[in-house]
PDB file of C-alpha atoms in Angstrom:
ATOM      1  CA  MET C   1       0.000   0.000   0.000  1.00 50.00           C
ATOM      2  CA  THR C   2       1.399   3.380  -0.950  1.00 51.00           C
ATOM      3  CA  SER C   3       1.681   6.242   1.511  1.00 54.00           C
ATOM      4  CA  ARG C   4      -0.956   8.047  -0.579  1.00 53.00           C
ATOM      5  CA  THR C   5      -3.374   5.099  -0.176  1.00 55.00           C
ATOM      6  CA  THR C   6      -2.551   4.823   3.527  1.00 76.00           C
ATOM      7  CA  ALA C   7      -3.292   8.525   3.997  1.00 82.00           C
ATOM      8  CA  GLY C   8      -6.516   8.237   1.987  1.00 88.00           C
ATOM      9  CA  LEU C   9      -7.698   5.247   4.003  1.00 94.00           C
ATOM     10  CA  ALA C  10      -6.805   6.992   7.266  1.00 93.00           C
ATOM     11  CA  ARG C  11      -8.753  10.057   6.132  1.00 93.00           C
ATOM     12  CA  PHE C  12     -11.768   7.868   5.269  1.00 95.00           C
ATOM     13  CA  ASN C  13     -11.543   5.962   8.567  1.00 95.00           C
ATOM     14  CA  SER C  14     -11.352   9.171  10.623  1.00 95.00           C
ATOM     15  CA  ALA C  15     -14.016  11.138   8.714  1.00 95.00           C
ATOM     16  CA  ASP C  16     -17.173  11.926  10.638  1.00 95.00           C
ATOM     17  CA  GLY C  17     -20.103   9.641   9.897  1.00 95.00           C
ATOM     18  CA  ASP C  18     -21.920  12.050   7.572  1.00 96.00           C
ATOM     19  CA  THR C  19     -18.801  12.748   5.510  1.00 96.00           C
ATOM     20  CA  ALA C  20     -17.926   9.056   5.250  1.00 96.00           C
ATOM     21  CA  ALA C  21     -21.530   8.211   4.303  1.00 97.00           C
ATOM     22  CA  HIS C  22     -21.447  10.895   1.597  1.00 95.00           C
ATOM     23  CA  LEU C  23     -18.179   9.492   0.226  1.00 95.00           C
ATOM     24  CA  LEU C  24     -19.616   5.985   0.164  1.00 96.00           C
ATOM     25  CA  HIS C  25     -22.826   7.198  -1.483  1.00 95.00           C
ATOM     26  CA  GLU C  26     -20.651   8.553  -4.307  1.00 92.00           C
ATOM     27  CA  VAL C  27     -19.364   4.992  -4.735  1.00 94.00           C
ATOM     28  CA  CYS C  28     -22.745   3.237  -4.517  1.00 95.00           C
ATOM     29  CA  THR C  29     -26.215   4.726  -4.079  1.00 94.00           C
ATOM     30  CA  SER C  30     -27.637   1.791  -2.110  1.00 96.00           C
ATOM     31  CA  THR C  31     -28.364   2.989   1.428  1.00 97.00           C
ATOM     32  CA  VAL C  32     -28.092  -0.583   2.735  1.00 98.00           C
ATOM     33  CA  TRP C  33     -24.635  -0.967   1.139  1.00 98.00           C
ATOM     34  CA  VAL C  34     -23.467   2.417   2.479  1.00 98.00           C
ATOM     35  CA  ASN C  35     -24.612   1.584   6.012  1.00 98.00           C
ATOM     36  CA  ALA C  36     -23.033  -1.890   5.927  1.00 98.00           C
ATOM     37  CA  VAL C  37     -19.648  -0.562   4.769  1.00 98.00           C
ATOM     38  CA  LEU C  38     -19.812   2.401   7.145  1.00 97.00           C
ATOM     39  CA  ALA C  39     -20.561   0.143  10.111  1.00 97.00           C
ATOM     40  CA  LYS C  40     -17.295  -1.786   9.744  1.00 97.00           C
ATOM     41  CA  ARG C  41     -14.965   1.218   9.984  1.00 96.00           C
ATOM     42  CA  PRO C  42     -12.127   1.580  10.722  1.00 96.00           C
ATOM     43  CA  TYR C  43     -10.456  -0.570   8.067  1.00 96.00           C
ATOM     44  CA  ALA C  44      -6.959  -1.927   8.583  1.00 95.00           C
ATOM     45  CA  ASP C  45      -6.176  -1.741   4.875  1.00 94.00           C
ATOM     46  CA  THR C  46      -7.754  -1.305   1.461  1.00 95.00           C
ATOM     47  CA  GLU C  47      -8.284  -5.056   1.059  1.00 96.00           C
ATOM     48  CA  ALA C  48     -10.417  -5.115   4.224  1.00 97.00           C
ATOM     49  CA  LEU C  49     -12.512  -2.254   2.824  1.00 97.00           C
ATOM     50  CA  LEU C  50     -12.951  -4.089  -0.487  1.00 98.00           C
ATOM     51  CA  LYS C  51     -13.934  -7.307   1.277  1.00 98.00           C
ATOM     52  CA  ALA C  52     -16.532  -5.419   3.336  1.00 98.00           C
ATOM     53  CA  SER C  53     -17.890  -3.938   0.108  1.00 98.00           C
ATOM     54  CA  ASP C  54     -18.107  -7.394  -1.486  1.00 98.00           C
ATOM     55  CA  ALA C  55     -19.884  -8.806   1.570  1.00 98.00           C
ATOM     56  CA  ALA C  56     -22.367  -5.933   1.629  1.00 98.00           C
ATOM     57  CA  MET C  57     -23.026  -6.369  -2.102  1.00 97.00           C
ATOM     58  CA  ARG C  58     -23.774 -10.089  -1.662  1.00 96.00           C
ATOM     59  CA  GLU C  59     -26.425  -9.237   0.934  1.00 95.00           C
ATOM     60  CA  LEU C  60     -28.352  -6.673  -1.117  1.00 96.00           C
ATOM     61  CA  ALA C  61     -31.960  -7.566  -1.826  1.00 95.00           C
ATOM     62  CA  ALA C  62     -33.470  -6.874  -5.254  1.00 92.00           C
ATOM     63  CA  GLU C  63     -34.831  -3.510  -4.059  1.00 93.00           C
ATOM     64  CA  ASP C  64     -31.382  -2.486  -2.791  1.00 95.00           C
ATOM     65  CA  LEU C  65     -29.801  -3.489  -6.112  1.00 93.00           C
ATOM     66  CA  GLY C  66     -32.382  -1.305  -7.826  1.00 91.00           C
ATOM     67  CA  GLN C  67     -31.383   1.618  -5.634  1.00 93.00           C
ATOM     68  CA  ALA C  68     -27.718   1.015  -6.469  1.00 93.00           C
ATOM     69  CA  MET C  69     -28.430   0.815 -10.214  1.00 90.00           C
ATOM     70  CA  ALA C  70     -30.412   4.051 -10.111  1.00 87.00           C
ATOM     71  CA  GLY C  71     -27.144   5.871  -9.435  1.00 83.00           C
ATOM     72  CA  HIS C  72     -25.669   4.813 -12.783  1.00 81.00           C
ATOM     73  CA  PRO C  73     -26.321   6.561 -16.091  1.00 74.00           C
ATOM     74  CA  PRO C  74     -26.946   4.546 -19.242  1.00 71.00           C
ATOM     75  CA  ILE C  75     -23.860   3.378 -21.135  1.00 70.00           C
ATOM     76  CA  GLY C  76     -22.999   5.957 -23.758  1.00 64.00           C
ATOM     77  CA  ARG C  77     -24.617   8.776 -21.801  1.00 63.00           C
ATOM     78  CA  PRO C  78     -22.502   9.606 -18.738  1.00 56.00           C
ATOM     79  CA  LYS C  79     -23.942  12.128 -16.304  1.00 62.00           C
ATOM     80  CA  PRO C  80     -22.947  15.667 -17.314  1.00 60.00           C
ATOM     81  CA  GLY C  81     -20.392  17.032 -14.879  1.00 60.00           C
ATOM     82  CA  ASP C  82     -19.723  13.607 -13.333  1.00 63.00           C
ATOM     83  CA  PRO C  83     -16.052  12.780 -13.851  1.00 63.00           C
ATOM     84  CA  ALA C  84     -16.495   9.227 -12.495  1.00 65.00           C
ATOM     85  CA  SER C  85     -19.089   8.177 -15.062  1.00 60.00           C
ATOM     86  CA  ALA C  86     -17.197   9.943 -17.859  1.00 58.00           C
ATOM     87  CA  ARG C  87     -13.954   8.208 -16.830  1.00 66.00           C
ATOM     88  CA  GLU C  88     -15.647   4.825 -16.480  1.00 66.00           C
ATOM     89  CA  GLN C  89     -17.328   5.110 -19.874  1.00 64.00           C
ATOM     90  CA  SER C  90     -14.311   6.504 -21.703  1.00 62.00           C
ATOM     91  CA  GLY C  91     -14.436   3.519 -24.064  1.00 68.00           C
ATOM     92  CA  MET C  92     -17.399   5.228 -25.726  1.00 72.00           C
ATOM     93  CA  ALA C  93     -15.533   8.507 -26.259  1.00 73.00           C
ATOM     94  CA  GLY C  94     -14.367   7.685 -29.783  1.00 76.00           C
ATOM     95  CA  ALA C  95     -17.354   5.539 -30.735  1.00 79.00           C
ATOM     96  CA  SER C  96     -18.964   6.064 -34.114  1.00 87.00           C
ATOM     97  CA  GLU C  97     -22.441   7.517 -34.349  1.00 88.00           C
ATOM     98  CA  GLN C  98     -23.632   4.106 -35.579  1.00 93.00           C
ATOM     99  CA  LEU C  99     -22.223   2.375 -32.486  1.00 90.00           C
ATOM    100  CA  LYS C 100     -23.760   5.006 -30.215  1.00 87.00           C
ATOM    101  CA  ALA C 101     -27.129   4.517 -31.928  1.00 90.00           C
ATOM    102  CA  GLU C 102     -26.854   0.715 -31.579  1.00 92.00           C
ATOM    103  CA  LEU C 103     -26.043   1.008 -27.914  1.00 89.00           C
ATOM    104  CA  LEU C 104     -28.918   3.440 -27.335  1.00 88.00           C
ATOM    105  CA  GLU C 105     -31.309   0.988 -28.989  1.00 93.00           C
ATOM    106  CA  LEU C 106     -29.948  -1.892 -26.914  1.00 93.00           C
ATOM    107  CA  ASN C 107     -30.129   0.219 -23.729  1.00 90.00           C
ATOM    108  CA  LEU C 108     -33.804   0.961 -24.390  1.00 92.00           C
ATOM    109  CA  ALA C 109     -34.634  -2.674 -25.209  1.00 95.00           C
ATOM    110  CA  TYR C 110     -32.765  -3.830 -22.107  1.00 95.00           C
ATOM    111  CA  GLN C 111     -34.556  -1.286 -19.928  1.00 92.00           C
ATOM    112  CA  ASP C 112     -37.927  -2.395 -21.332  1.00 95.00           C
ATOM    113  CA  ARG C 113     -37.079  -6.023 -20.591  1.00 96.00           C
ATOM    114  CA  PHE C 114     -35.530  -5.659 -17.127  1.00 94.00           C
ATOM    115  CA  GLY C 115     -36.867  -2.334 -15.829  1.00 91.00           C
ATOM    116  CA  HIS C 116     -33.462  -0.745 -15.224  1.00 89.00           C
ATOM    117  CA  VAL C 117     -30.417   0.517 -17.083  1.00 88.00           C
ATOM    118  CA  PHE C 118     -27.979  -1.905 -18.660  1.00 92.00           C
ATOM    119  CA  LEU C 119     -25.211  -1.971 -16.084  1.00 92.00           C
ATOM    120  CA  ILE C 120     -21.700  -3.106 -16.822  1.00 93.00           C
ATOM    121  CA  CYS C 121     -18.321  -2.299 -15.329  1.00 93.00           C
ATOM    122  CA  ALA C 122     -17.254  -0.262 -18.365  1.00 88.00           C
ATOM    123  CA  THR C 123     -13.756   0.566 -17.138  1.00 88.00           C
ATOM    124  CA  GLY C 124     -11.290  -0.611 -19.757  1.00 88.00           C
ATOM    125  CA  LEU C 125     -13.966  -1.792 -22.209  1.00 89.00           C
ATOM    126  CA  THR C 126     -14.402  -0.544 -25.755  1.00 89.00           C
ATOM    127  CA  GLY C 127     -17.746   0.577 -27.079  1.00 89.00           C
ATOM    128  CA  GLU C 128     -17.934  -2.594 -29.131  1.00 92.00           C
ATOM    129  CA  GLN C 129     -17.354  -4.764 -26.058  1.00 93.00           C
ATOM    130  CA  MET C 130     -20.120  -2.939 -24.179  1.00 91.00           C
ATOM    131  CA  ARG C 131     -22.498  -3.323 -27.142  1.00 94.00           C
ATOM    132  CA  ASP C 132     -21.682  -7.022 -27.453  1.00 96.00           C
ATOM    133  CA  ALA C 133     -22.272  -7.553 -23.735  1.00 96.00           C
ATOM    134  CA  ALA C 134     -25.654  -5.818 -23.952  1.00 95.00           C
ATOM    135  CA  ARG C 135     -26.595  -8.019 -26.915  1.00 96.00           C
ATOM    136  CA  ALA C 136     -25.540 -11.161 -25.061  1.00 96.00           C
ATOM    137  CA  ARG C 137     -27.253 -10.279 -21.798  1.00 97.00           C
ATOM    138  CA  ILE C 138     -30.628  -9.167 -23.150  1.00 96.00           C
ATOM    139  CA  GLY C 139     -31.663 -12.816 -23.474  1.00 95.00           C
ATOM    140  CA  ASN C 140     -31.003 -13.588 -19.797  1.00 97.00           C
ATOM    141  CA  THR C 141     -33.717 -14.327 -17.286  1.00 97.00           C
ATOM    142  CA  LEU C 142     -34.428 -11.705 -14.642  1.00 94.00           C
ATOM    143  CA  GLU C 143     -32.694 -13.858 -12.013  1.00 94.00           C
ATOM    144  CA  GLN C 144     -29.586 -14.396 -14.174  1.00 96.00           C
ATOM    145  CA  GLU C 145     -29.366 -10.722 -14.933  1.00 95.00           C
ATOM    146  CA  ARG C 146     -29.811  -9.703 -11.296  1.00 94.00           C
ATOM    147  CA  GLU C 147     -26.750 -11.772 -10.338  1.00 95.00           C
ATOM    148  CA  ILE C 148     -24.697 -10.447 -13.259  1.00 97.00           C
ATOM    149  CA  VAL C 149     -25.615  -6.900 -12.230  1.00 96.00           C
ATOM    150  CA  ARG C 150     -24.627  -7.679  -8.630  1.00 96.00           C
ATOM    151  CA  GLY C 151     -21.200  -8.761  -9.898  1.00 97.00           C
ATOM    152  CA  GLU C 152     -20.823  -5.715 -12.149  1.00 96.00           C
ATOM    153  CA  LEU C 153     -21.783  -3.363  -9.309  1.00 96.00           C
ATOM    154  CA  GLY C 154     -19.242  -5.113  -7.098  1.00 97.00           C
ATOM    155  CA  LYS C 155     -16.493  -4.485  -9.667  1.00 97.00           C
ATOM    156  CA  ILE C 156     -17.497  -0.835 -10.022  1.00 95.00           C
ATOM    157  CA  ASN C 157     -17.553  -0.382  -6.240  1.00 96.00           C
ATOM    158  CA  ARG C 158     -14.065  -1.918  -5.921  1.00 97.00           C
ATOM    159  CA  ILE C 159     -12.672   0.460  -8.544  1.00 95.00           C
ATOM    160  CA  ARG C 160     -14.338   3.469  -6.950  1.00 93.00           C
ATOM    161  CA  LEU C 161     -13.292   2.519  -3.402  1.00 96.00           C
ATOM    162  CA  THR C 162      -9.710   1.957  -4.490  1.00 94.00           C
ATOM    163  CA  ARG C 163      -9.753   5.368  -6.123  1.00 92.00           C
ATOM    164  CA  LEU C 164     -11.393   6.919  -3.038  1.00 93.00           C
ATOM    165  CA  VAL C 165      -8.605   5.846  -0.723  1.00 93.00           C
ATOM    166  CA  ALA C 166      -5.879   6.612  -3.300  1.00 88.00           C
ATOM    167  CA  VAL C 167      -6.906  10.195  -4.063  1.00 69.00           C
ATOM    168  CA  ALA C 168      -4.730  12.699  -2.286  1.00 46.00           C
ATOM    169  CA  GLU C 169      -6.258  15.403  -0.128  1.00 45.00           C
ATOM    170  CA  GLY C 170      -7.581  18.181  -2.342  1.00 46.00           C
ATOM    171  CA  ASP C 171      -7.022  16.170  -5.555  1.00 50.00           C
ATOM    172  CA  PRO C 172     -10.380  16.172  -7.388  1.00 48.00           C
ATOM    173  CA  SER C 173      -9.448  13.426  -9.893  1.00 47.00           C
TER     174      SER C 173
END
């Protein structure tokens, strides 16, 4: 663990409850997940924080997963002014208009079928990979898709938590 990560984790561990809850809500919008991760502070190291996140994610009910998904914009349309969603969806930055249109169509079909946005851990994926995943997953059952989404949310939370404890004081990136 770097000194920067150690300092970031120490800052998170020592933050007052409201500040820590706000930071966690930026990672995942499920209140149940936030409260579960918050309750286990202080964390000895980043791995302990990530394990607590994974455990909390496994325990989320369908309603809690829905609350967590509601915090994510559709693929190809990151929230304006949200550097996290823009960074995570950077694989769509150079996508052709045709690919963007395909993904929009798939997003809408997926949302009609499952009642929520198509959620994937987009970090490091190309637009084509995201499109192909949406195509492949649209045929899943609701139960299959719920578990895939749980896994994707877990990956996103791990990336965001790692970044949270690695960001230096005053560094907005």
